[in-house]
Amino acid sequence: MIALFIAAALAAQSQPTEPAWTWTLYDDAVPVVLANEVPDTARLRATLECDPGTSVARLTLYGGAAMAGMARVTAGEASSVAEAAAAPAGASKFALRTDHPVFAAFTVDGRMTIAVGDQRRPVEVPAAHLAKLRRFAELCSG
């Protein structure tokens, strides 16, 4: 019995751990960037970028199939449309107004969904990182 316990403990130690994904706000340069990333790597799930005061956020989603065409963006009870453009390496790009009710709803609970045809991509900012999202919106708004 003790041998099984020791073997299980050794196996657990040898398992590689999944790196921690986080949201990081880079507000000391232009453009301002809020990134869903594994720090100190090139691994990204999403980035929000803006030039301060422009009220326009550029969202890039990484991974999955690239989305192109008219997108339906929803957050809370609000919805809007945005043009989705395919980007290199399977990324998808969107432009969103930070003063639109969809973005305002996104800053409340950190949940937004983007759909193009049958493709749906959620963007979720956990509660612990909502202050970063709100600061991003504040810096971007004109």
PDB file of C-alpha atoms in Angstrom:
ATOM      1  CA  MET A   1       0.000   0.000   0.000  1.00  0.00           C
ATOM      2  CA  ILE A   2       2.810   2.419   0.876  1.00  0.00           C
ATOM      3  CA  ALA A   3       4.560   1.545  -2.384  1.00  0.00           C
ATOM      4  CA  LEU A   4       1.419   2.516  -4.350  1.00  0.00           C
ATOM      5  CA  PHE A   5       1.201   5.825  -2.515  1.00  0.00           C
ATOM      6  CA  ILE A   6       4.868   6.601  -3.234  1.00  0.00           C
ATOM      7  CA  ALA A   7       4.466   5.624  -6.898  1.00  0.00           C
ATOM      8  CA  ALA A   8       1.412   7.874  -7.238  1.00  0.00           C
ATOM      9  CA  ALA A   9       3.222  10.788  -5.600  1.00  0.00           C
ATOM     10  CA  LEU A  10       6.237  10.372  -7.906  1.00  0.00           C
ATOM     11  CA  ALA A  11       3.980  10.164 -10.956  1.00  0.00           C
ATOM     12  CA  ALA A  12       2.187  13.355  -9.938  1.00  0.00           C
ATOM     13  CA  GLN A  13       5.522  15.156  -9.542  1.00  0.00           C
ATOM     14  CA  SER A  14       6.703  14.094 -12.980  1.00  0.00           C
ATOM     15  CA  GLN A  15       3.535  15.343 -14.731  1.00  0.00           C
ATOM     16  CA  PRO A  16       4.192  18.632 -16.496  1.00  0.00           C
ATOM     17  CA  THR A  17       2.014  21.387 -15.109  1.00  0.00           C
ATOM     18  CA  GLU A  18      -0.076  23.560 -17.415  1.00  0.00           C
ATOM     19  CA  PRO A  19       1.351  27.079 -17.461  1.00  0.00           C
ATOM     20  CA  ALA A  20      -0.851  29.696 -15.850  1.00  0.00           C
ATOM     21  CA  TRP A  21      -2.926  31.780 -18.273  1.00  0.00           C
ATOM     22  CA  THR A  22      -3.588  35.309 -17.093  1.00  0.00           C
ATOM     23  CA  TRP A  23      -4.738  38.709 -18.270  1.00  0.00           C
ATOM     24  CA  THR A  24      -1.964  41.315 -18.306  1.00  0.00           C
ATOM     25  CA  LEU A  25      -2.398  45.053 -18.887  1.00  0.00           C
ATOM     26  CA  TYR A  26       0.452  46.822 -20.678  1.00  0.00           C
ATOM     27  CA  ASP A  27      -0.467  50.484 -20.183  1.00  0.00           C
ATOM     28  CA  ASP A  28       2.985  52.049 -20.295  1.00  0.00           C
ATOM     29  CA  ALA A  29       3.259  52.203 -24.097  1.00  0.00           C
ATOM     30  CA  VAL A  30       1.218  52.944 -27.195  1.00  0.00           C
ATOM     31  CA  PRO A  31      -0.790  51.016 -28.056  1.00  0.00           C
ATOM     32  CA  VAL A  32      -2.285  50.053 -24.701  1.00  0.00           C
ATOM     33  CA  VAL A  33      -2.634  46.241 -24.633  1.00  0.00           C
ATOM     34  CA  LEU A  34      -4.662  43.870 -22.494  1.00  0.00           C
ATOM     35  CA  ALA A  35      -3.436  40.354 -23.252  1.00  0.00           C
ATOM     36  CA  ASN A  36      -4.737  36.920 -22.294  1.00  0.00           C
ATOM     37  CA  GLU A  37      -1.391  35.158 -22.236  1.00  0.00           C
ATOM     38  CA  VAL A  38       1.063  32.868 -20.582  1.00  0.00           C
ATOM     39  CA  PRO A  39       3.589  35.433 -19.293  1.00  0.00           C
ATOM     40  CA  ASP A  40       7.121  35.353 -20.670  1.00  0.00           C
ATOM     41  CA  THR A  41       6.023  33.254 -23.664  1.00  0.00           C
ATOM     42  CA  ALA A  42       4.567  33.917 -27.102  1.00  0.00           C
ATOM     43  CA  ARG A  43       1.359  32.074 -26.156  1.00  0.00           C
ATOM     44  CA  LEU A  44      -1.715  34.270 -26.610  1.00  0.00           C
ATOM     45  CA  ARG A  45      -5.455  33.574 -26.584  1.00  0.00           C
ATOM     46  CA  ALA A  46      -6.607  37.147 -27.081  1.00  0.00           C
ATOM     47  CA  THR A  47      -5.398  40.721 -27.130  1.00  0.00           C
ATOM     48  CA  LEU A  48      -7.258  44.006 -26.858  1.00  0.00           C
ATOM     49  CA  GLU A  49      -5.289  46.999 -28.165  1.00  0.00           C
ATOM     50  CA  CYS A  50      -6.080  50.677 -28.501  1.00  0.00           C
ATOM     51  CA  ASP A  51      -4.495  54.053 -28.966  1.00  0.00           C
ATOM     52  CA  PRO A  52      -5.385  56.063 -25.852  1.00  0.00           C
ATOM     53  CA  GLY A  53      -8.395  58.322 -26.224  1.00  0.00           C
ATOM     54  CA  THR A  54      -9.629  56.864 -29.531  1.00  0.00           C
ATOM     55  CA  SER A  55     -12.543  54.827 -28.092  1.00  0.00           C
ATOM     56  CA  VAL A  56     -11.697  51.988 -30.474  1.00  0.00           C
ATOM     57  CA  ALA A  57     -10.445  48.637 -29.201  1.00  0.00           C
ATOM     58  CA  ARG A  58      -8.898  46.174 -31.618  1.00  0.00           C
ATOM     59  CA  LEU A  59      -9.596  42.600 -30.500  1.00  0.00           C
ATOM     60  CA  THR A  60      -7.489  39.742 -31.844  1.00  0.00           C
ATOM     61  CA  LEU A  61      -8.421  36.140 -31.066  1.00  0.00           C
ATOM     62  CA  TYR A  62      -5.731  33.490 -31.490  1.00  0.00           C
ATOM     63  CA  GLY A  63      -6.137  29.741 -31.967  1.00  0.00           C
ATOM     64  CA  GLY A  64      -9.081  27.951 -33.487  1.00  0.00           C
ATOM     65  CA  ALA A  65     -10.316  28.590 -36.997  1.00  0.00           C
ATOM     66  CA  ALA A  66      -9.953  32.100 -38.370  1.00  0.00           C
ATOM     67  CA  MET A  67     -13.218  34.016 -38.566  1.00  0.00           C
ATOM     68  CA  ALA A  68     -14.031  36.391 -41.427  1.00  0.00           C
ATOM     69  CA  GLY A  69     -17.212  38.230 -42.345  1.00  0.00           C
ATOM     70  CA  MET A  70     -19.849  40.008 -40.313  1.00  0.00           C
ATOM     71  CA  ALA A  71     -19.729  39.065 -36.636  1.00  0.00           C
ATOM     72  CA  ARG A  72     -22.440  39.322 -34.008  1.00  0.00           C
ATOM     73  CA  VAL A  73     -20.916  40.526 -30.744  1.00  0.00           C
ATOM     74  CA  THR A  74     -22.916  40.046 -27.545  1.00  0.00           C
ATOM     75  CA  ALA A  75     -22.273  40.893 -23.914  1.00  0.00           C
ATOM     76  CA  GLY A  76     -24.947  40.882 -21.263  1.00  0.00           C
ATOM     77  CA  GLU A  77     -28.176  42.074 -22.915  1.00  0.00           C
ATOM     78  CA  ALA A  78     -26.338  44.179 -25.523  1.00  0.00           C
ATOM     79  CA  SER A  79     -25.401  43.147 -29.038  1.00  0.00           C
ATOM     80  CA  SER A  80     -23.763  44.676 -32.065  1.00  0.00           C
ATOM     81  CA  VAL A  81     -22.148  43.752 -35.350  1.00  0.00           C
ATOM     82  CA  ALA A  82     -18.501  44.075 -36.283  1.00  0.00           C
ATOM     83  CA  GLU A  83     -16.458  43.028 -39.263  1.00  0.00           C
ATOM     84  CA  ALA A  84     -14.245  40.023 -38.615  1.00  0.00           C
ATOM     85  CA  ALA A  85     -11.012  39.809 -40.575  1.00  0.00           C
ATOM     86  CA  ALA A  86      -8.810  36.739 -40.803  1.00  0.00           C
ATOM     87  CA  ALA A  87      -5.247  37.435 -39.722  1.00  0.00           C
ATOM     88  CA  PRO A  88      -2.008  35.426 -40.035  1.00  0.00           C
ATOM     89  CA  ALA A  89      -1.623  32.166 -38.100  1.00  0.00           C
ATOM     90  CA  GLY A  90      -5.374  31.564 -37.826  1.00  0.00           C
ATOM     91  CA  ALA A  91      -6.084  34.698 -35.804  1.00  0.00           C
ATOM     92  CA  SER A  92      -9.242  36.791 -36.145  1.00  0.00           C
ATOM     93  CA  LYS A  93      -9.416  40.586 -35.764  1.00  0.00           C
ATOM     94  CA  PHE A  94     -12.311  42.832 -34.780  1.00  0.00           C
ATOM     95  CA  ALA A  95     -12.758  46.518 -33.965  1.00  0.00           C
ATOM     96  CA  LEU A  96     -15.090  47.456 -31.100  1.00  0.00           C
ATOM     97  CA  ARG A  97     -16.086  50.861 -29.769  1.00  0.00           C
ATOM     98  CA  THR A  98     -15.335  51.167 -26.069  1.00  0.00           C
ATOM     99  CA  ASP A  99     -18.267  53.563 -25.689  1.00  0.00           C
ATOM    100  CA  HIS A 100     -20.780  51.049 -27.143  1.00  0.00           C
ATOM    101  CA  PRO A 101     -23.199  49.247 -24.767  1.00  0.00           C
ATOM    102  CA  VAL A 102     -21.638  45.880 -25.739  1.00  0.00           C
ATOM    103  CA  PHE A 103     -18.222  46.937 -24.451  1.00  0.00           C
ATOM    104  CA  ALA A 104     -19.788  48.508 -21.374  1.00  0.00           C
ATOM    105  CA  ALA A 105     -21.569  45.215 -20.613  1.00  0.00           C
ATOM    106  CA  PHE A 106     -18.302  43.343 -21.224  1.00  0.00           C
ATOM    107  CA  THR A 107     -16.573  45.461 -18.560  1.00  0.00           C
ATOM    108  CA  VAL A 108     -19.322  44.605 -16.047  1.00  0.00           C
ATOM    109  CA  ASP A 109     -18.979  40.811 -15.997  1.00  0.00           C
ATOM    110  CA  GLY A 110     -16.037  40.076 -18.321  1.00  0.00           C
ATOM    111  CA  ARG A 111     -18.043  37.936 -20.736  1.00  0.00           C
ATOM    112  CA  MET A 112     -18.430  38.541 -24.446  1.00  0.00           C
ATOM    113  CA  THR A 113     -19.280  36.192 -27.311  1.00  0.00           C
ATOM    114  CA  ILE A 114     -18.404  36.694 -30.948  1.00  0.00           C
ATOM    115  CA  ALA A 115     -20.197  34.682 -33.631  1.00  0.00           C
ATOM    116  CA  VAL A 116     -19.580  34.519 -37.362  1.00  0.00           C
ATOM    117  CA  GLY A 117     -21.922  32.076 -39.051  1.00  0.00           C
ATOM    118  CA  ASP A 118     -21.724  28.817 -37.088  1.00  0.00           C
ATOM    119  CA  GLN A 119     -18.446  29.772 -35.380  1.00  0.00           C
ATOM    120  CA  ARG A 120     -18.686  31.107 -31.805  1.00  0.00           C
ATOM    121  CA  ARG A 121     -15.805  32.351 -29.692  1.00  0.00           C
ATOM    122  CA  PRO A 122     -16.199  33.397 -26.077  1.00  0.00           C
ATOM    123  CA  VAL A 123     -13.929  35.990 -24.491  1.00  0.00           C
ATOM    124  CA  GLU A 124     -13.884  35.744 -20.718  1.00  0.00           C
ATOM    125  CA  VAL A 125     -12.068  37.925 -18.213  1.00  0.00           C
ATOM    126  CA  PRO A 126     -12.286  36.384 -14.719  1.00  0.00           C
ATOM    127  CA  ALA A 127     -13.495  38.577 -11.858  1.00  0.00           C
ATOM    128  CA  ALA A 128      -9.952  38.851 -10.470  1.00  0.00           C
ATOM    129  CA  HIS A 129      -8.892  40.669 -13.668  1.00  0.00           C
ATOM    130  CA  LEU A 130     -11.938  42.888 -14.286  1.00  0.00           C
ATOM    131  CA  ALA A 131     -10.130  45.940 -12.886  1.00  0.00           C
ATOM    132  CA  LYS A 132      -7.564  45.569 -15.706  1.00  0.00           C
ATOM    133  CA  LEU A 133     -10.350  45.412 -18.305  1.00  0.00           C
ATOM    134  CA  ARG A 134     -12.008  48.505 -16.828  1.00  0.00           C
ATOM    135  CA  ARG A 135      -8.666  50.358 -16.750  1.00  0.00           C
ATOM    136  CA  PHE A 136      -8.104  49.386 -20.396  1.00  0.00           C
ATOM    137  CA  ALA A 137     -11.539  50.797 -21.323  1.00  0.00           C
ATOM    138  CA  GLU A 138     -10.805  53.981 -19.341  1.00  0.00           C
ATOM    139  CA  LEU A 139      -7.459  54.523 -21.102  1.00  0.00           C
ATOM    140  CA  CYS A 140      -8.982  53.875 -24.524  1.00  0.00           C
ATOM    141  CA  SER A 141     -12.072  56.021 -24.180  1.00  0.00           C
ATOM    142  CA  GLY A 142     -11.978  59.541 -25.575  1.00  0.00           C
TER     143      GLY A 142
END
